[in-house]
Each structure stands twice: as structure tokens, then as C-alpha cells.
mmCIF file of C-alpha atoms in Angstrom:
data_model
loop_
_atom_site.group_PDB
_atom_site.id
_atom_site.type_symbol
_atom_site.label_atom_id
_atom_site.label_comp_id
_atom_site.label_asym_id
_atom_site.label_seq_id
_atom_site.Cartn_x
_atom_site.Cartn_y
_atom_site.Cartn_z
ATOM 1 C CA UNK A 1 55.471 -55.970 -45.462
ATOM 2 C CA UNK A 2 59.164 -56.730 -45.660
ATOM 3 C CA UNK A 3 61.091 -56.949 -42.402
ATOM 4 C CA UNK A 4 64.711 -56.293 -41.525
ATOM 5 C CA UNK A 5 66.784 -59.204 -40.230
ATOM 6 C CA UNK A 6 66.759 -57.199 -36.993
ATOM 7 C CA UNK A 7 62.964 -57.136 -36.615
ATOM 8 C CA UNK A 8 62.920 -59.435 -33.568
ATOM 9 C CA UNK A 9 65.785 -57.466 -31.984
ATOM 10 C CA UNK A 10 63.782 -54.247 -32.404
ATOM 11 C CA UNK A 11 60.681 -55.903 -30.928
ATOM 12 C CA UNK A 12 62.636 -57.097 -27.882
ATOM 13 C CA UNK A 13 63.814 -53.508 -27.348
ATOM 14 C CA UNK A 14 60.182 -52.317 -27.282
ATOM 15 C CA UNK A 15 59.991 -50.807 -30.756
ATOM 16 C CA UNK A 16 56.789 -49.357 -32.145
ATOM 17 C CA UNK A 17 56.801 -50.038 -35.879
ATOM 18 C CA UNK A 18 55.662 -48.068 -38.903
ATOM 19 C CA UNK A 19 55.527 -48.674 -42.640
ATOM 20 C CA UNK A 20 58.414 -47.282 -44.694
ATOM 21 C CA UNK A 21 58.360 -48.021 -48.455
ATOM 22 C CA UNK A 22 56.869 -51.460 -47.892
ATOM 23 C CA UNK A 23 59.037 -52.303 -44.881
ATOM 24 C CA UNK A 24 58.042 -52.538 -41.214
ATOM 25 C CA UNK A 25 60.655 -50.415 -39.424
ATOM 26 C CA UNK A 26 61.007 -48.867 -35.938
ATOM 27 C CA UNK A 27 59.354 -45.475 -35.428
ATOM 28 C CA UNK A 28 60.590 -45.277 -31.824
ATOM 29 C CA UNK A 29 61.492 -47.397 -28.810
ATOM 30 C CA UNK A 30 59.234 -45.711 -26.270
ATOM 31 C CA UNK A 31 61.050 -42.445 -25.552
ATOM 32 C CA UNK A 32 61.767 -40.294 -28.618
ATOM 33 C CA UNK A 33 63.324 -37.535 -26.488
ATOM 34 C CA UNK A 34 65.861 -39.970 -24.996
ATOM 35 C CA UNK A 35 66.730 -41.248 -28.480
ATOM 36 C CA UNK A 36 67.263 -37.685 -29.687
ATOM 37 C CA UNK A 37 69.453 -36.816 -26.682
ATOM 38 C CA UNK A 38 71.565 -39.944 -27.178
ATOM 39 C CA UNK A 39 72.580 -38.751 -30.664
ATOM 40 C CA UNK A 40 73.194 -35.157 -29.597
ATOM 41 C CA UNK A 41 75.141 -36.085 -26.437
ATOM 42 C CA UNK A 42 76.475 -39.655 -26.783
ATOM 43 C CA UNK A 43 75.642 -42.222 -29.479
ATOM 44 C CA UNK A 44 72.600 -43.742 -31.168
ATOM 45 C CA UNK A 45 72.162 -46.782 -33.417
ATOM 46 C CA UNK A 46 69.534 -47.049 -36.141
ATOM 47 C CA UNK A 47 68.525 -49.699 -38.680
ATOM 48 C CA UNK A 48 68.296 -48.280 -42.228
ATOM 49 C CA UNK A 49 68.143 -51.649 -43.983
ATOM 50 C CA UNK A 50 65.017 -50.623 -45.926
ATOM 51 C CA UNK A 51 66.972 -47.970 -47.827
ATOM 52 C CA UNK A 52 67.659 -48.420 -51.530
ATOM 53 C CA UNK A 53 71.093 -49.912 -52.281
ATOM 54 C CA UNK A 54 72.409 -50.774 -55.749
ATOM 55 C CA UNK A 55 75.653 -52.465 -56.814
ATOM 56 C CA UNK A 56 76.905 -51.737 -60.320
ATOM 57 C CA UNK A 57 79.546 -54.012 -61.853
ATOM 58 C CA UNK A 58 81.055 -54.610 -65.298
ATOM 59 C CA UNK A 59 83.748 -52.996 -67.434
ATOM 60 C CA UNK A 60 81.510 -50.040 -68.381
ATOM 61 C CA UNK A 61 80.129 -49.374 -64.882
ATOM 62 C CA UNK A 62 81.869 -46.015 -64.320
ATOM 63 C CA UNK A 63 81.577 -44.855 -67.933
ATOM 64 C CA UNK A 64 77.839 -45.678 -68.002
ATOM 65 C CA UNK A 65 77.014 -44.053 -64.654
ATOM 66 C CA UNK A 66 79.068 -40.992 -65.607
ATOM 67 C CA UNK A 67 76.881 -40.548 -68.696
ATOM 68 C CA UNK A 68 73.527 -40.590 -66.885
ATOM 69 C CA UNK A 69 73.922 -39.223 -63.341
ATOM 70 C CA UNK A 70 74.370 -35.547 -62.503
ATOM 71 C CA UNK A 71 77.740 -35.561 -60.744
ATOM 72 C CA UNK A 72 81.282 -36.253 -61.913
ATOM 73 C CA UNK A 73 82.497 -39.597 -60.548
ATOM 74 C CA UNK A 74 85.573 -40.030 -62.779
ATOM 75 C CA UNK A 75 87.947 -38.502 -60.178
ATOM 76 C CA UNK A 76 86.821 -40.912 -57.439
ATOM 77 C CA UNK A 77 89.342 -43.459 -56.163
ATOM 78 C CA UNK A 78 88.381 -46.649 -54.285
ATOM 79 C CA UNK A 79 87.309 -45.622 -50.790
ATOM 80 C CA UNK A 80 85.907 -42.297 -51.932
ATOM 81 C CA UNK A 81 82.283 -41.250 -52.416
ATOM 82 C CA UNK A 82 80.169 -38.407 -53.726
ATOM 83 C CA UNK A 83 76.551 -37.250 -53.792
ATOM 84 C CA UNK A 84 74.641 -37.314 -57.050
ATOM 85 C CA UNK A 85 71.149 -37.189 -58.470
ATOM 86 C CA UNK A 86 69.390 -38.564 -61.499
ATOM 87 C CA UNK A 87 67.361 -35.929 -63.326
ATOM 88 C CA UNK A 88 64.538 -35.798 -65.821
ATOM 89 C CA UNK A 89 65.248 -34.044 -69.114
ATOM 90 C CA UNK A 90 63.619 -30.979 -67.524
ATOM 91 C CA UNK A 91 66.219 -31.009 -64.754
ATOM 92 C CA UNK A 92 63.849 -32.246 -62.031
ATOM 93 C CA UNK A 93 65.140 -34.661 -59.392
ATOM 94 C CA UNK A 94 63.957 -38.241 -59.755
ATOM 95 C CA UNK A 95 66.285 -39.471 -57.043
ATOM 96 C CA UNK A 96 69.220 -38.489 -54.805
ATOM 97 C CA UNK A 97 71.922 -40.883 -53.655
ATOM 98 C CA UNK A 98 75.509 -41.367 -52.566
ATOM 99 C CA UNK A 99 78.013 -43.049 -54.876
ATOM 100 C CA UNK A 100 80.733 -45.207 -53.292
ATOM 101 C CA UNK A 101 83.667 -46.208 -55.502
ATOM 102 C CA UNK A 102 85.075 -49.677 -54.888
ATOM 103 C CA UNK A 103 87.882 -51.426 -56.792
ATOM 104 C CA UNK A 104 85.476 -53.839 -58.519
ATOM 105 C CA UNK A 105 82.072 -52.148 -58.237
ATOM 106 C CA UNK A 106 80.185 -48.923 -57.620
ATOM 107 C CA UNK A 107 77.640 -48.868 -54.778
ATOM 108 C CA UNK A 108 74.723 -46.433 -54.692
ATOM 109 C CA UNK A 109 72.781 -45.656 -51.511
ATOM 110 C CA UNK A 110 69.577 -43.639 -51.560
ATOM 111 C CA UNK A 111 69.451 -40.606 -49.271
ATOM 112 C CA UNK A 112 65.841 -40.995 -48.170
ATOM 113 C CA UNK A 113 63.143 -43.630 -48.135
ATOM 114 C CA UNK A 114 61.977 -43.891 -51.740
ATOM 115 C CA UNK A 115 61.728 -47.638 -52.356
ATOM 116 C CA UNK A 116 62.982 -48.848 -55.730
ATOM 117 C CA UNK A 117 62.832 -45.437 -57.432
ATOM 118 C CA UNK A 118 66.570 -45.202 -58.137
ATOM 119 C CA UNK A 119 66.848 -48.777 -59.386
ATOM 120 C CA UNK A 120 63.863 -48.494 -61.723
ATOM 121 C CA UNK A 121 64.899 -45.052 -63.040
ATOM 122 C CA UNK A 122 68.478 -46.069 -63.850
ATOM 123 C CA UNK A 123 67.493 -49.459 -65.293
ATOM 124 C CA UNK A 124 65.670 -47.736 -68.161
ATOM 125 C CA UNK A 125 68.970 -46.149 -69.217
ATOM 126 C CA UNK A 126 71.012 -49.359 -69.115
ATOM 127 C CA UNK A 127 71.016 -50.008 -72.846
ATOM 128 C CA UNK A 128 71.625 -53.358 -74.501
ATOM 129 C CA UNK A 129 75.324 -53.876 -75.179
ATOM 130 C CA UNK A 130 76.527 -51.756 -72.258
ATOM 131 C CA UNK A 131 78.968 -53.786 -70.182
ATOM 132 C CA UNK A 132 77.399 -52.911 -66.859
ATOM 133 C CA UNK A 133 75.130 -54.848 -64.548
ATOM 134 C CA UNK A 134 72.876 -53.485 -61.800
ATOM 135 C CA UNK A 135 72.088 -55.538 -58.703
ATOM 136 C CA UNK A 136 69.252 -54.397 -56.447
ATOM 137 C CA UNK A 137 70.719 -54.928 -52.951
ATOM 138 C CA UNK A 138 67.855 -53.589 -50.829
ATOM 139 C CA UNK A 139 67.254 -57.034 -49.289
ATOM 140 C CA UNK A 140 70.686 -58.617 -49.655
ATOM 141 C CA UNK A 141 72.541 -55.893 -47.744
ATOM 142 C CA UNK A 142 71.735 -54.410 -44.358
ATOM 143 C CA UNK A 143 72.518 -50.842 -43.313
ATOM 144 C CA UNK A 144 73.138 -49.461 -39.819
ATOM 145 C CA UNK A 145 73.570 -45.818 -38.790
ATOM 146 C CA UNK A 146 75.823 -44.959 -35.827
ATOM 147 C CA UNK A 147 75.447 -41.293 -34.841
ATOM 148 C CA UNK A 148 76.673 -38.945 -32.144
ATOM 149 C CA UNK A 149 79.850 -37.488 -30.621
ATOM 150 C CA UNK A 150 80.866 -40.973 -29.377
ATOM 151 C CA UNK A 151 80.109 -42.779 -32.672
ATOM 152 C CA UNK A 152 83.737 -43.218 -33.780
ATOM 153 C CA UNK A 153 84.692 -44.550 -30.315
ATOM 154 C CA UNK A 154 81.924 -47.155 -30.435
ATOM 155 C CA UNK A 155 82.867 -48.306 -33.939
ATOM 156 C CA UNK A 156 86.499 -48.732 -32.875
ATOM 157 C CA UNK A 157 85.441 -50.658 -29.769
ATOM 158 C CA UNK A 158 83.065 -52.873 -31.763
ATOM 159 C CA UNK A 159 85.107 -53.592 -34.880
ATOM 160 C CA UNK A 160 88.643 -52.324 -34.260
ATOM 161 C CA UNK A 161 88.244 -49.837 -37.126
ATOM 162 C CA UNK A 162 89.620 -46.311 -36.686
ATOM 163 C CA UNK A 163 87.218 -43.976 -38.510
ATOM 164 C CA UNK A 164 87.819 -40.742 -36.583
ATOM 165 C CA UNK A 165 89.685 -39.093 -39.492
ATOM 166 C CA UNK A 166 87.439 -40.431 -42.257
ATOM 167 C CA UNK A 167 86.211 -37.625 -44.507
ATOM 168 C CA UNK A 168 82.472 -37.296 -45.306
ATOM 169 C CA UNK A 169 81.204 -39.787 -47.923
ATOM 170 C CA UNK A 170 84.479 -41.747 -47.800
ATOM 171 C CA UNK A 171 84.651 -45.288 -46.469
ATOM 172 C CA UNK A 172 86.848 -48.182 -45.383
ATOM 173 C CA UNK A 173 86.296 -51.942 -45.502
ATOM 174 C CA UNK A 174 86.086 -54.126 -42.410
ATOM 175 C CA UNK A 175 85.438 -57.809 -41.743
ATOM 176 C CA UNK A 176 82.522 -58.222 -39.341
ATOM 177 C CA UNK A 177 81.291 -61.671 -38.409
ATOM 178 C CA UNK A 178 83.016 -63.139 -41.459
ATOM 179 C CA UNK A 179 81.334 -60.624 -43.796
ATOM 180 C CA UNK A 180 83.033 -57.795 -45.679
ATOM 181 C CA UNK A 181 81.358 -54.518 -44.674
ATOM 182 C CA UNK A 182 81.765 -50.895 -45.691
ATOM 183 C CA UNK A 183 82.042 -48.344 -42.868
ATOM 184 C CA UNK A 184 81.075 -44.985 -44.367
ATOM 185 C CA UNK A 185 81.237 -41.448 -42.968
ATOM 186 C CA UNK A 186 77.845 -39.974 -43.907
ATOM 187 C CA UNK A 187 75.610 -36.984 -43.126
ATOM 188 C CA UNK A 188 72.271 -37.726 -41.493
ATOM 189 C CA UNK A 189 71.896 -35.885 -38.172
ATOM 190 C CA UNK A 190 74.369 -33.004 -37.997
ATOM 191 C CA UNK A 191 76.502 -35.029 -35.563
ATOM 192 C CA UNK A 192 79.222 -37.553 -36.411
ATOM 193 C CA UNK A 193 77.424 -40.068 -38.637
ATOM 194 C CA UNK A 194 78.760 -43.425 -39.788
ATOM 195 C CA UNK A 195 76.974 -46.186 -41.666
ATOM 196 C CA UNK A 196 77.793 -49.873 -41.726
ATOM 197 C CA UNK A 197 76.721 -51.503 -45.002
ATOM 198 C CA UNK A 198 76.987 -55.256 -44.664
ATOM 199 C CA UNK A 199 75.586 -58.397 -46.331
ATOM 200 C CA UNK A 200 72.300 -59.172 -44.608
ATOM 201 C CA UNK A 201 73.713 -62.386 -43.091
ATOM 202 C CA UNK A 202 76.075 -60.272 -40.969
ATOM 203 C CA UNK A 203 73.548 -57.649 -39.889
ATOM 204 C CA UNK A 204 72.553 -59.182 -36.541
ATOM 205 C CA UNK A 205 76.198 -59.701 -35.507
ATOM 206 C CA UNK A 206 77.067 -56.095 -36.428
ATOM 207 C CA UNK A 207 74.079 -54.733 -34.473
ATOM 208 C CA UNK A 208 74.831 -56.810 -31.376
ATOM 209 C CA UNK A 209 78.526 -55.890 -31.371
ATOM 210 C CA UNK A 210 77.680 -52.190 -31.659
ATOM 211 C CA UNK A 211 75.086 -52.369 -28.884
ATOM 212 C CA UNK A 212 77.499 -54.241 -26.584
ATOM 213 C CA UNK A 213 80.451 -51.960 -27.345
ATOM 214 C CA UNK A 214 78.234 -48.900 -26.975
ATOM 215 C CA UNK A 215 76.941 -49.649 -23.465
ATOM 216 C CA UNK A 216 79.754 -47.758 -21.661
ATOM 217 C CA UNK A 217 79.087 -44.798 -23.997
ATOM 218 C CA UNK A 218 75.316 -44.637 -23.366
ATOM 219 C CA UNK A 219 74.174 -46.061 -26.703
ATOM 220 C CA UNK A 220 70.435 -46.046 -27.491
ATOM 221 C CA UNK A 221 68.519 -47.585 -30.414
ATOM 222 C CA UNK A 222 67.036 -44.829 -32.575
ATOM 223 C CA UNK A 223 63.782 -44.867 -34.544
ATOM 224 C CA UNK A 224 62.609 -42.762 -37.463
ATOM 225 C CA UNK A 225 60.900 -40.070 -35.357
ATOM 226 C CA UNK A 226 64.099 -39.033 -33.552
ATOM 227 C CA UNK A 227 66.078 -39.281 -36.796
ATOM 228 C CA UNK A 228 63.641 -36.960 -38.529
ATOM 229 C CA UNK A 229 63.950 -34.311 -35.804
ATOM 230 C CA UNK A 230 67.740 -34.557 -36.008
ATOM 231 C CA UNK A 231 67.737 -34.344 -39.803
ATOM 232 C CA UNK A 232 65.454 -31.317 -40.019
ATOM 233 C CA UNK A 233 67.406 -29.457 -37.307
ATOM 234 C CA UNK A 234 70.547 -30.123 -39.365
ATOM 235 C CA UNK A 235 68.815 -28.780 -42.507
ATOM 236 C CA UNK A 236 69.607 -31.920 -44.509
ATOM 237 C CA UNK A 237 67.261 -32.524 -47.477
ATOM 238 C CA UNK A 238 66.398 -36.049 -48.552
ATOM 239 C CA UNK A 239 64.832 -37.802 -51.509
ATOM 240 C CA UNK A 240 61.065 -37.886 -51.208
ATOM 241 C CA UNK A 241 59.952 -34.860 -49.180
ATOM 242 C CA UNK A 242 62.516 -32.291 -50.367
ATOM 243 C CA UNK A 243 64.108 -33.807 -53.452
ATOM 244 C CA UNK A 244 61.572 -34.923 -56.034
ATOM 245 C CA UNK A 245 60.162 -34.146 -59.464
ATOM 246 C CA UNK A 246 59.067 -30.677 -58.360
ATOM 247 C CA UNK A 247 62.627 -29.567 -57.586
ATOM 248 C CA UNK A 248 65.729 -28.743 -59.629
ATOM 249 C CA UNK A 249 69.023 -29.319 -57.679
ATOM 250 C CA UNK A 250 70.045 -25.614 -57.381
ATOM 251 C CA UNK A 251 66.692 -24.902 -55.679
ATOM 252 C CA UNK A 252 67.713 -27.330 -52.904
ATOM 253 C CA UNK A 253 71.105 -25.644 -52.312
ATOM 254 C CA UNK A 254 72.969 -28.587 -53.849
ATOM 255 C CA UNK A 255 75.510 -26.537 -55.787
ATOM 256 C CA UNK A 256 78.990 -28.132 -55.670
ATOM 257 C CA UNK A 257 77.438 -31.124 -53.905
ATOM 258 C CA UNK A 258 75.188 -33.186 -56.158
ATOM 259 C CA UNK A 259 75.705 -31.975 -59.713
ATOM 260 C CA UNK A 260 78.508 -30.946 -62.032
ATOM 261 C CA UNK A 261 78.505 -28.059 -64.484
ATOM 262 C CA UNK A 262 81.725 -29.147 -66.190
ATOM 263 C CA UNK A 263 81.542 -32.918 -66.762
ATOM 264 C CA UNK A 264 79.579 -32.803 -70.018
ATOM 265 C CA UNK A 265 76.146 -34.032 -71.007
ATOM 266 C CA UNK A 266 73.695 -35.935 -68.839
ATOM 267 C CA UNK A 267 69.873 -35.838 -68.646
ATOM 268 C CA UNK A 268 68.757 -32.413 -67.363
ATOM 269 C CA UNK A 269 72.231 -30.873 -67.622
ATOM 270 C CA UNK A 270 71.172 -28.022 -69.917
ATOM 271 C CA UNK A 271 68.486 -26.862 -67.484
ATOM 272 C CA UNK A 272 70.858 -26.872 -64.508
ATOM 273 C CA UNK A 273 73.582 -25.081 -66.498
ATOM 274 C CA UNK A 274 71.123 -22.416 -67.694
ATOM 275 C CA UNK A 275 70.058 -21.756 -64.091
ATOM 276 C CA UNK A 276 73.701 -21.308 -63.108
ATOM 277 C CA UNK A 277 74.462 -19.036 -66.068
ATOM 278 C CA UNK A 278 71.479 -16.726 -65.645
ATOM 279 C CA UNK A 279 70.958 -17.046 -61.885
ATOM 280 C CA UNK A 280 67.244 -17.667 -62.356
ATOM 281 C CA UNK A 281 66.615 -20.145 -59.539
ATOM 282 C CA UNK A 282 62.892 -19.775 -58.843
ATOM 283 C CA UNK A 283 62.797 -20.926 -55.221
ATOM 284 C CA UNK A 284 65.120 -21.948 -52.395
ATOM 285 C CA UNK A 285 65.105 -24.580 -49.682
ATOM 286 C CA UNK A 286 64.891 -22.750 -46.347
ATOM 287 C CA UNK A 287 64.276 -23.357 -42.679
ATOM 288 C CA UNK A 288 61.110 -22.046 -41.043
ATOM 289 C CA UNK A 289 60.176 -21.566 -37.385
ATOM 290 C CA UNK A 290 56.454 -21.590 -36.533
ATOM 291 C CA UNK A 291 54.918 -19.788 -33.584
ATOM 292 C CA UNK A 292 52.012 -22.245 -33.282
ATOM 293 C CA UNK A 293 52.246 -25.750 -31.786
ATOM 294 C CA UNK A 294 50.625 -27.380 -34.839
ATOM 295 C CA UNK A 295 52.923 -29.473 -37.055
ATOM 296 C CA UNK A 296 52.022 -28.641 -40.674
ATOM 297 C CA UNK A 297 51.694 -31.575 -43.061
ATOM 298 C CA UNK A 298 53.872 -31.954 -46.180
ATOM 299 C CA UNK A 299 52.651 -29.720 -49.031
ATOM 300 C CA UNK A 300 51.079 -27.195 -46.621
ATOM 301 C CA UNK A 301 51.027 -23.907 -48.551
ATOM 302 C CA UNK A 302 53.195 -20.915 -47.696
ATOM 303 C CA UNK A 303 51.779 -17.396 -48.070
ATOM 304 C CA UNK A 304 53.048 -13.851 -48.015
ATOM 305 C CA UNK A 305 49.907 -11.890 -47.270
ATOM 306 C CA UNK A 306 47.323 -13.346 -49.662
ATOM 307 C CA UNK A 307 49.904 -14.489 -52.192
ATOM 308 C CA UNK A 308 50.805 -18.190 -52.289
ATOM 309 C CA UNK A 309 54.615 -18.347 -52.454
ATOM 310 C CA UNK A 310 55.608 -21.970 -51.790
ATOM 311 C CA UNK A 311 55.118 -25.041 -49.632
ATOM 312 C CA UNK A 312 56.362 -26.973 -46.603
ATOM 313 C CA UNK A 313 58.277 -30.193 -47.333
ATOM 314 C CA UNK A 314 59.005 -31.546 -43.806
ATOM 315 C CA UNK A 315 58.129 -30.386 -40.295
ATOM 316 C CA UNK A 316 58.699 -31.544 -36.729
ATOM 317 C CA UNK A 317 58.779 -30.289 -33.148
ATOM 318 C CA UNK A 318 62.413 -29.378 -32.475
ATOM 319 C CA UNK A 319 63.715 -30.663 -29.125
ATOM 320 C CA UNK A 320 66.567 -28.153 -29.457
ATOM 321 C CA UNK A 321 64.409 -25.047 -29.976
ATOM 322 C CA UNK A 322 61.218 -26.218 -28.252
ATOM 323 C CA UNK A 323 59.264 -24.996 -31.293
ATOM 324 C CA UNK A 324 57.843 -26.354 -34.520
ATOM 325 C CA UNK A 325 60.429 -26.149 -37.300
ATOM 326 C CA UNK A 326 60.123 -26.979 -40.969
ATOM 327 C CA UNK A 327 61.915 -27.187 -44.270
ATOM 328 C CA UNK A 328 60.163 -25.508 -47.174
ATOM 329 C CA UNK A 329 60.467 -23.999 -50.631
ATOM 330 C CA UNK A 330 59.331 -20.357 -50.879
ATOM 331 C CA UNK A 331 59.961 -18.344 -54.012
ATOM 332 C CA UNK A 332 63.386 -16.699 -54.171
ATOM 333 C CA UNK A 333 62.165 -13.253 -53.117
ATOM 334 C CA UNK A 334 60.683 -14.723 -49.918
ATOM 335 C CA UNK A 335 63.633 -16.903 -48.893
ATOM 336 C CA UNK A 336 65.819 -14.457 -46.941
ATOM 337 C CA UNK A 337 66.279 -15.184 -43.198
ATOM 338 C CA UNK A 338 63.838 -13.147 -41.128
ATOM 339 C CA UNK A 339 61.135 -13.051 -43.835
ATOM 340 C CA UNK A 340 57.666 -13.317 -42.265
ATOM 341 C CA UNK A 341 55.311 -15.821 -43.931
ATOM 342 C CA UNK A 342 52.253 -17.838 -42.993
ATOM 343 C CA UNK A 343 51.500 -21.545 -43.353
ATOM 344 C CA UNK A 344 47.980 -22.717 -44.153
ATOM 345 C CA UNK A 345 46.862 -25.680 -42.033
ATOM 346 C CA UNK A 346 43.219 -26.821 -42.113
ATOM 347 C CA UNK A 347 42.020 -23.392 -43.212
ATOM 348 C CA UNK A 348 44.044 -21.474 -40.604
ATOM 349 C CA UNK A 349 47.116 -19.385 -41.364
ATOM 350 C CA UNK A 350 49.925 -19.857 -38.862
ATOM 351 C CA UNK A 351 52.807 -17.389 -38.510
ATOM 352 C CA UNK A 352 56.225 -18.590 -39.686
ATOM 353 C CA UNK A 353 59.634 -16.959 -40.087
ATOM 354 C CA UNK A 354 62.439 -17.964 -42.444
ATOM 355 C CA UNK A 355 65.419 -19.256 -40.451
ATOM 356 C CA UNK A 356 69.006 -19.958 -41.611
ATOM 357 C CA UNK A 357 70.044 -23.596 -42.012
ATOM 358 C CA UNK A 358 71.093 -25.524 -40.043
ATOM 359 C CA UNK A 359 68.799 -24.560 -37.176
#
């Protein structure tokens, strides 16, 4: 398995590792509850270096991306970003990512752990003669997530960068350990979230400076288990469990966020536009609260009485609510808050209720 440049740092901090798209990454550091509390009350630091990252250069980079991805990136100025997806011709979501506009390049960052899906999907559409070049940066660039109410304070203390007024998905540049990094305001936990995208040679320095600067603020290293609880509580969908080839963007509540109805043609555009015109979205992403203590697996079926009406996409025990919560996709008529459903787990049907997002 691939390892982050920070692997030995994680090991020294007592990390328990898990596999994530071919990488060995921290699941937790011994106390998931403490990691969760750090993000909700102070500040947490996570290594997301395994996430997909692509750099697009060349004279046609914006024109080419504009023609194939689902959102309108022409209005973006350097320092600005936007969500987008890449759809099949049937409007289904192959991938979901953030687009960051730089003066000389466009960076894409996957929202979720989906390996090389975005790179391989887009590469097929990079036709001969197009003046654009794609660089797969998954190993050449590291990615850190700084989250919590004290996140901006820690970044300023560590790097001297004032990010408190940075708007979501916008970014600034900073020099860290001799490397040019992007500091991005993102959305991962429902708290203040910032990411530091930096050439891999500067990753260890960035991590150590954040950990040192964060000590007075109560910083904790954060693994995937705490991040998942935070994400689901915040109702944030990601590529893989929620956003995949079974889902069309309007079903995941991504209107005005990840696709454009006015920019012109792109793969899947007709399907999305037809849904908007006729209002015939079949299902909706919703929150669910379960009364049982069993965590349902992904794809667990949702029922209304004896009728199968959808499925669970992600589930976790919520530290905030003290109950099992989930994200799922029931049919439209069963998606209103308060709707009583059941979830089938190992032949048993467990009571669940639709809950507004975020939890």
C-alpha cells in the first residue's frame, strides 16, 4: 500500500491504520471521542494526502474543462473555487470534486476517497489536439485538513496567513518550508474547515508547524472515524458512498452547488435539465435517525411497510445525538422529515425516522 510522507509521524502519535483507496491512512489515534470533541470545540488536524488531486495546464485548460464538467467555471478568478461533478451521458455522477482556479493552472480535488476515478474519467475526454495537460498529483502533493472553531487561529500562528474572512472554496497562496502551498476554505465537518495543499516535500514541515502552533489551542490529530462522524452529522455527501453512478446530482441536493443549467452542453446536461424542468427527481438525500444501536452497512435497504423505497449510503454513531444516524436515498414521497421507515439489517427491520440535514 502507498503511504503518506507523514506515516511515521502518525505511527509515533499512536495511529491505528486502515486501507483507503490503496493507501495506509490513520483510522484513529486511540480515542475517537477526543478527536471528535477537538474539532467541535477547538481544532483538529488530519492527513488527506491519499485524496485525488489533479493539475490541469495548457492554453485550453479552462475551455476544455468547461466543456466536460457539470459546473460553470468561466466566471472564476484566480483564488476562487467551485464544486463540480463529471457525469455519464445518463446524468449519473462518476465523480465529485472542487475546482480551484490559479493564474497558470486549474487544480481539482476529489471530495471523497475514490482513488484515480476522476483522473481516469477525465483523461478519456482529453482529445488529441486539445492544448491541455493533466497531471495526476495524488503522490506529488500532500493535503492537510485543519478543522474546528480555532482552525483559523492555528493557521495564522503556524504560517502567518490570515484566513478568517476566506469564503468557502476560495483560497490563498502561502510559502511553507520553501514550498508554495494553497490554503483553502473547504467544507468537511460542519465547523471551520481549511485545507493545506502542498508539494509532498513540504508536507512534514507543514504538519509539524501546525501541531506546534496548535498546542495552546488544544489541537488533536484526527483519523477517518472521527471525520466520518463529523461529516455525516453535517449532512455533507461525498464521492463514493453518496455520489456515484446510481445518483443524479439533483437527487443529492446539489442544485446551485455542483451543476449549471445555463452554461450549455456537457455530458449528462440534458438529463439534469429535464429533471429541473419537470421536477421529476425520483429520490432525495436525507438524514435518518435509528432507534436501534446497530450501525447499518452501506446499501442496507429502506422500507415503508413491505415496500422497498431506498437505501442507506453512510451510517455512524453520532456523538452529538448519542444515536445511530445515517444518510440515505428514499424515494421522493418518503423523504419528508418525520417520515417513519425501517432499515433491513441481517434480516431484521430496524425503525428509522427521516431527519432534516444537517443533524
